[in-house]
CSV table of C-alpha atoms in Angstrom, one decimal:
chain,number,residue,atom,x,y,z
A,1,MET,CA,-34.2,65.4,123.1
A,2,VAL,CA,-32.4,65.0,126.7
A,3,PHE,CA,-30.2,68.4,128.4
A,4,GLY,CA,-27.6,68.7,130.2
A,5,GLN,CA,-24.2,70.0,131.3
A,6,VAL,CA,-20.5,69.5,130.3
A,7,VAL,CA,-18.9,70.5,133.4
A,8,ILE,CA,-15.0,71.7,132.9
A,9,GLY,CA,-12.2,73.7,134.1
A,10,PRO,CA,-8.5,73.3,135.7
A,11,PRO,CA,-8.1,71.4,138.9
A,12,GLY,CA,-9.3,72.7,142.2
A,13,SER,CA,-11.8,74.9,140.3
A,14,GLY,CA,-14.8,73.5,142.2
A,15,LYS,CA,-16.2,70.9,139.2
A,16,THR,CA,-16.9,68.2,141.5
A,17,THR,CA,-18.2,70.0,144.3
A,18,TYR,CA,-20.4,72.1,141.5
A,19,CYS,CA,-22.1,68.7,140.1
A,20,ASN,CA,-22.9,67.6,144.0
A,21,GLY,CA,-24.7,71.0,144.7
A,22,MET,CA,-26.0,71.7,141.5
A,23,SER,CA,-27.6,67.9,141.7
A,24,GLN,CA,-29.1,68.4,145.2
A,25,PHE,CA,-30.7,72.2,143.9
A,26,LEU,CA,-32.3,70.5,140.4
A,27,GLN,CA,-33.5,67.4,142.9
A,28,LEU,CA,-34.6,70.0,145.2
A,29,ILE,CA,-36.8,71.8,142.2
A,30,GLY,CA,-38.5,68.8,141.0
A,31,ARG,CA,-35.6,67.3,138.4
A,32,LYS,CA,-34.5,64.0,138.1
A,33,VAL,CA,-30.6,64.2,137.5
A,34,ALA,CA,-27.9,62.0,136.4
A,35,VAL,CA,-24.6,62.8,137.5
A,36,ILE,CA,-21.9,61.0,134.8
A,37,ASN,CA,-18.4,61.0,136.3
A,38,LEU,CA,-16.2,60.8,133.4
A,39,ASP,CA,-13.0,61.5,135.4
A,40,PRO,CA,-11.2,58.2,135.8
A,41,ALA,CA,-8.9,60.2,138.3
A,42,ASN,CA,-11.9,61.0,140.9
A,43,ASP,CA,-12.2,58.3,143.4
A,44,ALA,CA,-13.7,60.1,146.1
A,45,LEU,CA,-17.2,61.1,144.6
A,46,PRO,CA,-19.1,63.4,147.6
A,47,TYR,CA,-22.6,62.6,144.9
A,48,GLU,CA,-24.1,59.2,143.8
A,49,CYS,CA,-23.2,58.9,140.1
A,50,ALA,CA,-25.5,57.3,137.5
A,51,VAL,CA,-22.3,56.2,135.6
A,52,ASN,CA,-18.9,56.0,136.6
A,53,ILE,CA,-16.3,55.5,134.0
A,54,GLU,CA,-14.0,53.7,137.1
A,55,ASP,CA,-16.2,50.6,136.1
A,56,LEU,CA,-14.8,51.0,132.5
A,57,ILE,CA,-11.2,52.2,133.6
A,58,LYS,CA,-8.6,53.4,135.9
A,59,LEU,CA,-5.9,56.0,135.7
A,60,SER,CA,-4.1,54.1,138.5
A,61,ASP,CA,-4.6,51.1,136.1
A,62,VAL,CA,-3.2,52.7,133.0
A,63,MET,CA,-0.4,54.7,134.9
A,64,VAL,CA,0.9,51.1,136.2
A,65,GLU,CA,0.4,49.4,133.1
A,66,HIS,CA,1.8,51.9,130.6
A,67,SER,CA,4.1,53.6,132.2
A,68,LEU,CA,2.7,56.9,132.1
A,69,GLY,CA,2.5,60.1,134.3
A,70,PRO,CA,-1.0,61.6,135.7
A,71,ASN,CA,-1.4,64.0,132.4
A,72,GLY,CA,-0.5,60.8,129.8
A,73,GLY,CA,-2.8,58.8,131.7
A,74,LEU,CA,-5.7,61.3,131.3
A,75,VAL,CA,-5.2,61.7,127.8
A,76,TYR,CA,-5.0,57.5,127.3
A,77,CYS,CA,-8.3,57.3,129.5
A,78,MET,CA,-10.1,59.1,127.2
A,79,ASP,CA,-9.1,58.0,124.1
A,80,TYR,CA,-9.9,54.7,125.3
A,81,LEU,CA,-13.6,56.2,126.2
A,82,GLU,CA,-14.0,57.7,123.2
A,83,LYS,CA,-13.1,53.9,121.2
A,84,ASN,CA,-15.8,52.7,124.2
A,85,ILE,CA,-17.9,54.9,123.6
A,86,ASP,CA,-20.7,52.2,122.7
A,87,TRP,CA,-20.5,51.3,126.5
A,88,LEU,CA,-21.0,54.7,127.7
A,89,GLU,CA,-24.3,55.0,125.3
A,90,SER,CA,-25.9,51.8,126.6
A,91,LYS,CA,-25.4,53.2,130.5
A,92,LEU,CA,-26.8,56.9,129.2
A,93,LYS,CA,-29.6,55.3,127.3
A,94,PRO,CA,-32.2,54.3,130.0
A,95,LEU,CA,-32.0,57.4,131.4
A,96,LEU,CA,-32.8,59.3,128.6
A,97,LYS,CA,-36.5,59.6,128.6
A,98,ASP,CA,-36.6,61.5,132.3
A,99,HIS,CA,-32.9,62.6,133.5
A,100,TYR,CA,-31.1,65.8,133.4
A,101,PHE,CA,-27.2,65.4,132.6
A,102,LEU,CA,-24.5,66.6,134.4
A,103,PHE,CA,-21.1,65.6,133.0
A,104,ASP,CA,-17.9,65.9,135.3
A,105,PHE,CA,-15.0,65.9,133.2
A,106,PRO,CA,-11.1,65.4,134.2
A,107,GLY,CA,-9.4,68.5,135.2
A,108,GLN,CA,-6.7,68.4,133.0
A,109,VAL,CA,-7.2,71.3,130.7
A,110,GLU,CA,-5.4,70.1,127.5
A,111,LEU,CA,-8.6,67.9,127.3
A,112,PHE,CA,-10.3,70.7,125.9
A,113,PHE,CA,-8.3,73.2,124.5
A,114,LEU,CA,-6.0,71.1,122.6
A,115,HIS,CA,-6.4,67.1,122.1
A,116,ALA,CA,-9.8,66.5,120.4
A,117,ASN,CA,-10.5,63.0,122.0
A,118,ALA,CA,-12.8,64.6,124.6
A,119,LYS,CA,-14.2,66.5,122.0
A,120,ARG,CA,-15.2,63.4,120.2
A,121,VAL,CA,-16.9,62.0,123.1
A,122,ILE,CA,-19.0,65.1,123.9
A,123,MET,CA,-20.4,65.4,120.1
A,124,LYS,CA,-20.8,61.4,119.4
A,125,LEU,CA,-22.9,62.0,122.2
A,126,ILE,CA,-25.0,64.5,121.2
A,127,LYS,CA,-25.2,63.1,117.5
A,128,LYS,CA,-26.1,59.5,118.4
A,129,LEU,CA,-28.3,60.3,122.1
A,130,ASP,CA,-29.8,63.9,120.3
A,131,LEU,CA,-28.5,65.5,123.7
A,132,ARG,CA,-28.8,69.1,124.2
A,133,LEU,CA,-25.4,70.3,125.9
A,134,THR,CA,-24.1,73.5,127.8
A,135,ALA,CA,-20.4,73.6,128.9
A,136,VAL,CA,-20.0,75.1,131.8
A,137,HIS,CA,-16.6,76.2,132.6
A,138,LEU,CA,-15.2,77.1,135.8
A,139,VAL,CA,-12.5,79.3,136.9
A,140,ASP,CA,-10.8,79.9,140.6
A,141,ALA,CA,-12.0,83.6,141.4
A,142,HIS,CA,-8.7,83.9,143.1
A,143,LEU,CA,-7.2,84.4,139.8
A,144,CYS,CA,-9.0,87.9,139.7
A,145,SER,CA,-6.6,88.6,142.3
A,146,ASP,CA,-3.1,88.6,140.0
A,147,PRO,CA,-3.4,90.1,137.0
A,148,GLY,CA,-1.3,87.8,134.7
A,149,LYS,CA,-3.0,85.0,136.0
A,150,TYR,CA,-6.3,86.5,135.3
A,151,VAL,CA,-4.9,86.8,131.7
A,152,SER,CA,-4.2,83.4,131.5
A,153,ALA,CA,-7.7,82.4,132.6
A,154,LEU,CA,-9.0,84.7,129.7
A,155,LEU,CA,-6.7,82.6,127.3
A,156,LEU,CA,-7.5,79.4,128.6
A,157,SER,CA,-11.4,80.4,128.5
A,158,LEU,CA,-11.7,81.2,124.9
A,159,SER,CA,-9.3,78.4,123.7
A,160,THR,CA,-11.6,76.4,125.2
A,161,MET,CA,-14.7,78.3,123.9
A,162,LEU,CA,-13.3,77.5,120.4
A,163,HIS,CA,-12.3,74.4,120.3
A,164,LEU,CA,-15.4,72.8,122.0
A,165,GLU,CA,-17.7,74.7,120.3
A,166,LEU,CA,-20.7,74.2,122.5
A,167,PRO,CA,-23.2,76.8,123.8
A,168,HIS,CA,-20.6,78.0,126.8
A,169,ILE,CA,-21.0,79.7,129.6
A,170,ASN,CA,-17.8,80.6,131.9
A,171,VAL,CA,-18.0,80.8,135.6
A,172,LEU,CA,-15.8,82.4,138.6
A,173,SER,CA,-16.0,79.8,141.0
A,174,LYS,CA,-15.5,80.3,144.6
A,175,ILE,CA,-16.6,83.7,144.2
A,176,ASP,CA,-17.5,83.8,148.4
A,177,LEU,CA,-13.9,83.2,149.3
A,178,ILE,CA,-12.6,86.2,146.8
A,179,GLU,CA,-11.8,88.9,149.8
A,180,SER,CA,-9.9,86.4,151.2
A,181,TYR,CA,-7.1,86.8,148.4
A,182,GLY,CA,-6.7,90.3,148.9
A,183,LYS,CA,-7.9,93.5,147.3
A,184,LEU,CA,-9.0,93.6,143.5
A,185,ALA,CA,-7.4,96.2,141.9
A,186,PHE,CA,-10.8,97.2,139.9
A,187,ASN,CA,-14.4,96.4,141.0
A,188,LEU,CA,-16.0,92.9,140.1
A,189,ASP,CA,-17.6,94.0,136.9
A,190,PHE,CA,-14.6,94.8,135.5
A,191,TYR,CA,-13.3,91.0,135.5
A,192,THR,CA,-17.0,89.3,134.6
A,193,ASP,CA,-17.6,91.6,131.7
A,194,VAL,CA,-14.0,91.4,130.6
A,195,GLN,CA,-13.6,95.0,129.1
A,196,ASP,CA,-11.1,97.7,128.7
A,197,LEU,CA,-8.1,95.3,129.4
A,198,ASN,CA,-5.6,98.0,128.5
A,199,TYR,CA,-6.5,98.7,132.4
A,200,LEU,CA,-4.3,96.0,133.5
A,201,GLN,CA,-1.1,97.1,131.8
A,202,TYR,CA,-0.7,99.3,134.9
A,203,HIS,CA,-0.5,96.5,137.6
A,204,LEU,CA,1.2,94.1,135.2
A,205,ASP,CA,4.0,96.0,135.0
A,206,GLN,CA,4.2,96.5,138.6
A,207,ASP,CA,5.5,92.9,138.7
A,208,PRO,CA,9.4,92.3,137.2
A,209,ARG,CA,8.1,88.7,136.1
A,210,SER,CA,5.5,90.2,134.3
A,211,ALA,CA,7.1,93.5,133.1
A,212,LYS,CA,9.1,91.7,131.2
A,213,TYR,CA,6.4,90.7,128.6
A,214,ARG,CA,4.6,93.4,128.4
A,215,LYS,CA,4.4,93.5,124.8
A,216,LEU,CA,3.3,89.8,124.4
A,217,THR,CA,0.5,90.6,127.2
A,218,LYS,CA,-0.6,93.5,125.5
A,219,GLU,CA,-1.2,91.6,122.0
A,220,LEU,CA,-2.6,88.4,123.8
A,221,CYS,CA,-5.3,91.5,125.5
A,222,GLU,CA,-6.0,92.8,122.0
A,223,VAL,CA,-6.8,89.2,121.0
A,224,ILE,CA,-9.5,88.5,123.6
A,225,GLU,CA,-10.7,91.7,123.2
A,226,ASN,CA,-10.9,91.2,119.2
A,227,TYR,CA,-12.7,87.9,119.4
A,228,SER,CA,-15.3,89.7,122.0
A,229,LEU,CA,-16.6,85.9,123.4
A,230,VAL,CA,-15.6,85.9,126.8
A,231,ASN,CA,-17.2,86.9,130.0
A,232,PHE,CA,-17.9,85.4,133.4
A,233,THR,CA,-20.8,84.9,135.9
A,234,THR,CA,-20.2,84.5,139.6
A,235,LEU,CA,-21.1,81.7,141.4
A,236,ASP,CA,-20.7,80.1,145.6
A,237,ILE,CA,-21.9,76.7,145.0
A,238,GLN,CA,-23.6,77.4,149.0
A,239,ALA,CA,-26.2,80.4,148.2
A,240,CYS,CA,-28.8,79.1,146.2
A,241,LEU,CA,-29.8,82.1,144.3
A,242,TYR,CA,-26.5,81.4,142.4
A,243,LEU,CA,-27.7,78.2,141.2
A,244,TYR,CA,-31.0,79.1,140.3
A,245,LEU,CA,-29.8,81.7,138.4
A,246,LYS,CA,-27.2,79.2,136.6
A,247,VAL,CA,-29.7,76.9,135.7
A,248,LYS,CA,-32.0,79.7,134.2
A,249,ASN,CA,-29.0,80.6,132.3
A,250,LEU,CA,-28.3,77.4,130.9
A,251,ASP,CA,-31.6,76.4,130.0
A,252,LYS,CA,-31.8,79.2,127.7
A,253,TYR,CA,-28.9,78.6,126.1
A,254,THR,CA,-30.4,75.0,125.4
A,255,ARG,CA,-33.6,76.2,125.4
A,256,SER,CA,-35.0,73.5,127.3
A,257,ILE,CA,-38.4,74.4,129.2
A,258,PHE,CA,-39.3,72.6,132.3
A,259,GLU,CA,-42.7,72.3,133.9
A,260,GLY,CA,-42.1,73.9,137.5
A,261,LEU,CA,-39.3,76.6,135.9
A,262,THR,CA,-42.1,78.7,134.8
A,263,ASN,CA,-42.9,80.5,138.1
A,264,LEU,CA,-40.3,82.2,139.9
A,265,LEU,CA,-42.6,82.0,143.4
A,266,CYS,CA,-43.7,78.2,143.2
A,267,GLU,CA,-39.4,77.6,142.6
A,268,PHE,CA,-38.6,79.7,145.9
A,269,THR,CA,-41.3,77.5,147.5
A,270,ALA,CA,-39.8,74.3,147.0
A,271,LEU,CA,-36.3,76.2,148.1
A,272,SER,CA,-37.7,77.6,151.2
A,273,VAL,CA,-39.5,74.5,152.3
A,274,GLY,CA,-36.2,72.3,151.7
A,275,ARG,CA,-33.3,71.6,153.1
A,276,LEU,CA,-29.9,70.9,150.8
A,277,SER,CA,-27.6,68.4,152.9
A,278,TRP,CA,-24.6,70.7,152.2
A,279,GLY,CA,-25.8,73.8,154.1
A,280,ILE,CA,-27.6,76.1,152.1
A,281,ILE,CA,-26.9,79.5,153.3
A,282,ARG,CA,-30.1,81.8,153.9
A,283,VAL,CA,-30.9,84.2,150.7
A,284,THR,CA,-31.8,86.4,153.1
A,285,LYS,CA,-28.5,87.3,154.8
A,286,PHE,CA,-26.9,90.3,154.2
A,287,TYR,CA,-23.8,90.5,152.2
A,288,SER,CA,-20.8,93.2,152.5
A,289,GLY,CA,-18.1,94.1,149.7
A,290,LEU,CA,-17.6,92.0,146.7
A,291,GLN,CA,-20.1,89.5,147.8
A,292,ALA,CA,-22.9,92.0,147.9
A,293,LYS,CA,-22.0,93.4,144.3
A,294,ALA,CA,-21.7,89.9,143.5
A,295,LEU,CA,-25.3,89.1,144.2
A,296,LEU,CA,-26.5,92.4,142.5
A,297,HIS,CA,-25.5,90.8,139.0
A,298,GLY,CA,-29.4,89.9,138.8
A,299,VAL,CA,-30.1,88.3,141.2
A,300,TRP,CA,-32.0,91.6,143.6
A,301,ALA,CA,-35.2,91.0,142.1
A,302,CYS,CA,-35.5,87.3,142.9
A,303,HIS,CA,-34.2,88.4,146.5
A,304,LEU,CA,-36.9,90.8,146.7
A,305,CYS,CA,-39.5,88.3,145.6
A,306,PHE,CA,-38.0,85.6,148.3
A,307,LEU,CA,-37.9,87.6,151.0
A,308,GLU,CA,-41.5,88.6,150.5
A,309,PHE,CA,-42.9,84.9,150.2
A,310,ASN,CA,-41.3,84.0,153.6
A,311,LEU,CA,-42.7,86.9,155.2
A,312,ARG,CA,-46.2,85.8,154.1
A,313,ARG,CA,-45.6,82.9,155.4
A,314,GLY,CA,-44.6,84.5,158.8
A,315,VAL,CA,-40.8,83.6,158.4
A,316,GLN,CA,-38.8,86.2,160.1
A,317,PRO,CA,-35.9,87.4,157.8
A,318,PHE,CA,-32.9,86.6,159.8
């Protein structure tokens, strides 16, 4: 039985950056990781991938040969991958024994809430290779600064969850930059917990474009609340505590147990003595504003444990 993540989300939400950071973090705590690039349009990879779909098919070639645009080309590539699933299976089988998988998928959202080809690829891998996968759906945190865009992100997240039928985590990425987009109308908890969406109505009415669709927006919010499936966790890919908690959540969803993750202090021993090439932020740094509120989502105990451990080693907190 092999475990892994299906990393999806709109373009620019940080999927490739997430795979890069998560792979380095997992290696740091002792897991063997295989990153599988299934985005035929991603030709500038910051990580070393174990499997690259460009060895099978390239988006640029498809667009030229079939006179397709980028969206149609990506749908064609997913269809082609599904028909050649044996190629992908043959690449993954040597890694099944001891690797944790990160699947980096394209950013075309239609593939994950409308078309069935990407879902069929995932389900065939699960069935034939006995994988246990969790979907990690990244959404840029800046959408919270616009009530209309936030409702759209909720609908996209809900549609994707229902379509893929996988254990699922929705993530507000780039949370460290959220203050740069302007002051939020509500506390961060409001956007992560997705409760009482009626409070958004007043702010939507302030925008002439949104006020025009007041009734439609109200009905959509009721659909989201009636399903009661969508919530978000937050992520700053440069902060190790965010990644630590994300791994813990993912392990819980897939029910995987790894040696070395059973003791919090041992894990942060590795974090404290290791160094990440992507510039890890010291977790003992004080955060302000919304960043502090984000850190308080369940990480305070980890923070205190790591701080105590560093002090015992004689490491100054700043």
